[in-house]
Amino acid sequence: MPPSHPRPEDIQVLADALSATGEHTASAGELLLDHLVTVGDHATQQALDGLVDDAVDGLREISAGCRELALSLGPVATRASASDRATDTGARPQVRELR
């Protein structure tokens, strides 16, 4: 079972990893477009163009999703870090039991 209060540094590491993944997938999509070839046969070219377009669209969606999650985690890490500094007594936070 995951901890009920994640550490702020863990949240920040996750946000950084999501941000990096967003950057990498965006650049991978651009790289894929840069390497698009012309094959000569019309039907084959249409199929290749459709495949590349779908792949680039998928990479852009992954990139946008990762960036959105990273942005939403930023304030969470900041709030968690501030609350930990305010209540830092060296002990773990108190957790209520679920009923």
mmCIF file with all atom_site columns, C-alpha atoms in Angstrom:
data_model
loop_
_atom_site.group_PDB
_atom_site.id
_atom_site.type_symbol
_atom_site.label_atom_id
_atom_site.label_alt_id
_atom_site.label_comp_id
_atom_site.label_asym_id
_atom_site.label_entity_id
_atom_site.label_seq_id
_atom_site.pdbx_PDB_ins_code
_atom_site.Cartn_x
_atom_site.Cartn_y
_atom_site.Cartn_z
_atom_site.occupancy
_atom_site.B_iso_or_equiv
_atom_site.pdbx_formal_charge
_atom_site.auth_seq_id
_atom_site.auth_comp_id
_atom_site.auth_asym_id
_atom_site.auth_atom_id
_atom_site.pdbx_PDB_model_num
ATOM 1  C CA . MET A 1 1  ? 0.000   0.000  0.000   1.00 0.00 ? 1  MET A CA 1
ATOM 2  C CA . PRO A 1 2  ? 1.481   3.382  -0.948  1.00 0.00 ? 2  PRO A CA 1
ATOM 3  C CA . PRO A 1 3  ? 2.104   5.914  1.803   1.00 0.00 ? 3  PRO A CA 1
ATOM 4  C CA . SER A 1 4  ? -0.806  8.223  2.546   1.00 0.00 ? 4  SER A CA 1
ATOM 5  C CA . HIS A 1 5  ? 1.483   11.281 2.542   1.00 0.00 ? 5  HIS A CA 1
ATOM 6  C CA . PRO A 1 6  ? 4.003   11.210 -0.314  1.00 0.00 ? 6  PRO A CA 1
ATOM 7  C CA . ARG A 1 7  ? 7.229   13.016 0.285   1.00 0.00 ? 7  ARG A CA 1
ATOM 8  C CA . PRO A 1 8  ? 7.513   16.354 -1.559  1.00 0.00 ? 8  PRO A CA 1
ATOM 9  C CA . GLU A 1 9  ? 10.794  15.327 -3.143  1.00 0.00 ? 9  GLU A CA 1
ATOM 10 C CA . ASP A 1 10 ? 9.098   12.234 -4.603  1.00 0.00 ? 10 ASP A CA 1
ATOM 11 C CA . ILE A 1 11 ? 6.373   14.398 -6.102  1.00 0.00 ? 11 ILE A CA 1
ATOM 12 C CA . GLN A 1 12 ? 8.977   16.737 -7.561  1.00 0.00 ? 12 GLN A CA 1
ATOM 13 C CA . VAL A 1 13 ? 10.944  13.822 -9.042  1.00 0.00 ? 13 VAL A CA 1
ATOM 14 C CA . LEU A 1 14 ? 7.745   12.539 -10.652 1.00 0.00 ? 14 LEU A CA 1
ATOM 15 C CA . ALA A 1 15 ? 6.927   15.994 -12.043 1.00 0.00 ? 15 ALA A CA 1
ATOM 16 C CA . ASP A 1 16 ? 10.455  16.293 -13.456 1.00 0.00 ? 16 ASP A CA 1
ATOM 17 C CA . ALA A 1 17 ? 10.234  12.833 -15.048 1.00 0.00 ? 17 ALA A CA 1
ATOM 18 C CA . LEU A 1 18 ? 6.852   13.651 -16.604 1.00 0.00 ? 18 LEU A CA 1
ATOM 19 C CA . SER A 1 19 ? 8.197   16.919 -17.944 1.00 0.00 ? 19 SER A CA 1
ATOM 20 C CA . ALA A 1 20 ? 11.232  15.183 -19.458 1.00 0.00 ? 20 ALA A CA 1
ATOM 21 C CA . THR A 1 21 ? 9.004   12.503 -20.998 1.00 0.00 ? 21 THR A CA 1
ATOM 22 C CA . GLY A 1 22 ? 6.836   15.220 -22.530 1.00 0.00 ? 22 GLY A CA 1
ATOM 23 C CA . GLU A 1 23 ? 9.897   16.873 -24.053 1.00 0.00 ? 23 GLU A CA 1
ATOM 24 C CA . HIS A 1 24 ? 11.274  13.589 -25.397 1.00 0.00 ? 24 HIS A CA 1
ATOM 25 C CA . THR A 1 25 ? 8.015   12.491 -26.988 1.00 0.00 ? 25 THR A CA 1
ATOM 26 C CA . ALA A 1 26 ? 7.561   15.896 -28.636 1.00 0.00 ? 26 ALA A CA 1
ATOM 27 C CA . SER A 1 27 ? 11.068  15.762 -30.104 1.00 0.00 ? 27 SER A CA 1
ATOM 28 C CA . ALA A 1 28 ? 10.544  12.131 -31.183 1.00 0.00 ? 28 ALA A CA 1
ATOM 29 C CA . GLY A 1 29 ? 7.453   13.186 -33.141 1.00 0.00 ? 29 GLY A CA 1
ATOM 30 C CA . GLU A 1 30 ? 9.383   15.963 -34.879 1.00 0.00 ? 30 GLU A CA 1
ATOM 31 C CA . LEU A 1 31 ? 12.242  13.571 -35.609 1.00 0.00 ? 31 LEU A CA 1
ATOM 32 C CA . LEU A 1 32 ? 9.810   11.081 -37.125 1.00 0.00 ? 32 LEU A CA 1
ATOM 33 C CA . LEU A 1 33 ? 8.404   13.780 -39.402 1.00 0.00 ? 33 LEU A CA 1
ATOM 34 C CA . ASP A 1 34 ? 11.931  14.771 -40.435 1.00 0.00 ? 34 ASP A CA 1
ATOM 35 C CA . HIS A 1 35 ? 12.640  11.208 -41.583 1.00 0.00 ? 35 HIS A CA 1
ATOM 36 C CA . LEU A 1 36 ? 9.483   10.763 -43.640 1.00 0.00 ? 36 LEU A CA 1
ATOM 37 C CA . VAL A 1 37 ? 10.449  9.316  -47.015 1.00 0.00 ? 37 VAL A CA 1
ATOM 38 C CA . THR A 1 38 ? 8.852   9.362  -50.444 1.00 0.00 ? 38 THR A CA 1
ATOM 39 C CA . VAL A 1 39 ? 8.309   5.832  -51.721 1.00 0.00 ? 39 VAL A CA 1
ATOM 40 C CA . GLY A 1 40 ? 6.968   6.551  -55.209 1.00 0.00 ? 40 GLY A CA 1
ATOM 41 C CA . ASP A 1 41 ? 3.884   4.317  -55.188 1.00 0.00 ? 41 ASP A CA 1
ATOM 42 C CA . HIS A 1 42 ? 0.761   6.382  -54.465 1.00 0.00 ? 42 HIS A CA 1
ATOM 43 C CA . ALA A 1 43 ? -1.101  3.773  -52.376 1.00 0.00 ? 43 ALA A CA 1
ATOM 44 C CA . THR A 1 44 ? 2.001   2.913  -50.375 1.00 0.00 ? 44 THR A CA 1
ATOM 45 C CA . GLN A 1 45 ? 2.779   6.603  -49.821 1.00 0.00 ? 45 GLN A CA 1
ATOM 46 C CA . GLN A 1 46 ? -0.746  7.227  -48.522 1.00 0.00 ? 46 GLN A CA 1
ATOM 47 C CA . ALA A 1 47 ? -0.461  4.294  -46.131 1.00 0.00 ? 47 ALA A CA 1
ATOM 48 C CA . LEU A 1 48 ? 2.956   5.467  -44.920 1.00 0.00 ? 48 LEU A CA 1
ATOM 49 C CA . ASP A 1 49 ? 1.748   9.051  -44.487 1.00 0.00 ? 49 ASP A CA 1
ATOM 50 C CA . GLY A 1 50 ? -1.281  7.856  -42.522 1.00 0.00 ? 50 GLY A CA 1
ATOM 51 C CA . LEU A 1 51 ? 0.871   5.663  -40.279 1.00 0.00 ? 51 LEU A CA 1
ATOM 52 C CA . VAL A 1 52 ? 3.349   8.461  -39.592 1.00 0.00 ? 52 VAL A CA 1
ATOM 53 C CA . ASP A 1 53 ? 0.554   10.964 -38.945 1.00 0.00 ? 53 ASP A CA 1
ATOM 54 C CA . ASP A 1 54 ? -1.084  8.593  -36.463 1.00 0.00 ? 54 ASP A CA 1
ATOM 55 C CA . ALA A 1 55 ? 2.228   7.964  -34.702 1.00 0.00 ? 55 ALA A CA 1
ATOM 56 C CA . VAL A 1 56 ? 3.010   11.682 -34.471 1.00 0.00 ? 56 VAL A CA 1
ATOM 57 C CA . ASP A 1 57 ? -0.503  12.411 -33.173 1.00 0.00 ? 57 ASP A CA 1
ATOM 58 C CA . GLY A 1 58 ? -0.045  9.734  -30.509 1.00 0.00 ? 58 GLY A CA 1
ATOM 59 C CA . LEU A 1 59 ? 3.326   11.145 -29.484 1.00 0.00 ? 59 LEU A CA 1
ATOM 60 C CA . ARG A 1 60 ? 1.852   14.646 -29.264 1.00 0.00 ? 60 ARG A CA 1
ATOM 61 C CA . GLU A 1 61 ? -0.983  13.388 -27.056 1.00 0.00 ? 61 GLU A CA 1
ATOM 62 C CA . ILE A 1 62 ? 1.509   11.658 -24.752 1.00 0.00 ? 62 ILE A CA 1
ATOM 63 C CA . SER A 1 63 ? 3.601   14.813 -24.642 1.00 0.00 ? 63 SER A CA 1
ATOM 64 C CA . ALA A 1 64 ? 0.628   17.029 -23.824 1.00 0.00 ? 64 ALA A CA 1
ATOM 65 C CA . GLY A 1 65 ? -0.607  14.620 -21.146 1.00 0.00 ? 65 GLY A CA 1
ATOM 66 C CA . CYS A 1 66 ? 2.798   14.408 -19.482 1.00 0.00 ? 66 CYS A CA 1
ATOM 67 C CA . ARG A 1 67 ? 3.235   18.168 -19.491 1.00 0.00 ? 67 ARG A CA 1
ATOM 68 C CA . GLU A 1 68 ? -0.255  18.698 -18.074 1.00 0.00 ? 68 GLU A CA 1
ATOM 69 C CA . LEU A 1 69 ? 0.385   16.213 -15.265 1.00 0.00 ? 69 LEU A CA 1
ATOM 70 C CA . ALA A 1 70 ? 3.778   17.767 -14.520 1.00 0.00 ? 70 ALA A CA 1
ATOM 71 C CA . LEU A 1 71 ? 2.201   21.212 -14.277 1.00 0.00 ? 71 LEU A CA 1
ATOM 72 C CA . SER A 1 72 ? -0.539  19.954 -11.976 1.00 0.00 ? 72 SER A CA 1
ATOM 73 C CA . LEU A 1 73 ? 1.974   18.213 -9.695  1.00 0.00 ? 73 LEU A CA 1
ATOM 74 C CA . GLY A 1 74 ? 4.137   21.322 -9.300  1.00 0.00 ? 74 GLY A CA 1
ATOM 75 C CA . PRO A 1 75 ? 1.800   23.105 -6.862  1.00 0.00 ? 75 PRO A CA 1
ATOM 76 C CA . VAL A 1 76 ? 1.214   19.856 -4.946  1.00 0.00 ? 76 VAL A CA 1
ATOM 77 C CA . ALA A 1 77 ? 4.947   19.437 -4.347  1.00 0.00 ? 77 ALA A CA 1
ATOM 78 C CA . THR A 1 78 ? 5.268   23.063 -3.295  1.00 0.00 ? 78 THR A CA 1
ATOM 79 C CA . ARG A 1 79 ? 2.352   22.845 -0.826  1.00 0.00 ? 79 ARG A CA 1
ATOM 80 C CA . ALA A 1 80 ? 3.546   19.525 0.578   1.00 0.00 ? 80 ALA A CA 1
ATOM 81 C CA . SER A 1 81 ? 7.060   20.869 1.004   1.00 0.00 ? 81 SER A CA 1
ATOM 82 C CA . ALA A 1 82 ? 5.808   24.009 2.768   1.00 0.00 ? 82 ALA A CA 1
ATOM 83 C CA . SER A 1 83 ? 3.579   22.042 5.115   1.00 0.00 ? 83 SER A CA 1
ATOM 84 C CA . ASP A 1 84 ? 6.429   19.643 5.930   1.00 0.00 ? 84 ASP A CA 1
ATOM 85 C CA . ARG A 1 85 ? 8.727   22.526 6.805   1.00 0.00 ? 85 ARG A CA 1
ATOM 86 C CA . ALA A 1 86 ? 6.031   24.086 9.002   1.00 0.00 ? 86 ALA A CA 1
ATOM 87 C CA . THR A 1 87 ? 5.328   20.892 10.932  1.00 0.00 ? 87 THR A CA 1
ATOM 88 C CA . ASP A 1 88 ? 8.728   19.205 10.756  1.00 0.00 ? 88 ASP A CA 1
ATOM 89 C CA . THR A 1 89 ? 9.320   17.636 14.163  1.00 0.00 ? 89 THR A CA 1
ATOM 90 C CA . GLY A 1 90 ? 11.274  14.653 12.899  1.00 0.00 ? 90 GLY A CA 1
ATOM 91 C CA . ALA A 1 91 ? 8.255   12.364 13.256  1.00 0.00 ? 91 ALA A CA 1
ATOM 92 C CA . ARG A 1 92 ? 6.029   10.986 10.535  1.00 0.00 ? 92 ARG A CA 1
ATOM 93 C CA . PRO A 1 93 ? 2.685   12.731 9.976   1.00 0.00 ? 93 PRO A CA 1
ATOM 94 C CA . GLN A 1 94 ? -0.292  11.396 11.841  1.00 0.00 ? 94 GLN A CA 1
ATOM 95 C CA . VAL A 1 95 ? -2.669  9.390  9.670   1.00 0.00 ? 95 VAL A CA 1
ATOM 96 C CA . ARG A 1 96 ? -6.302  8.783  10.485  1.00 0.00 ? 96 ARG A CA 1
ATOM 97 C CA . GLU A 1 97 ? -7.536  5.224  10.240  1.00 0.00 ? 97 GLU A CA 1
ATOM 98 C CA . LEU A 1 98 ? -10.132 4.482  7.589   1.00 0.00 ? 98 LEU A CA 1
ATOM 99 C CA . ARG A 1 99 ? -13.499 3.343  8.864   1.00 0.00 ? 99 ARG A CA 1
#
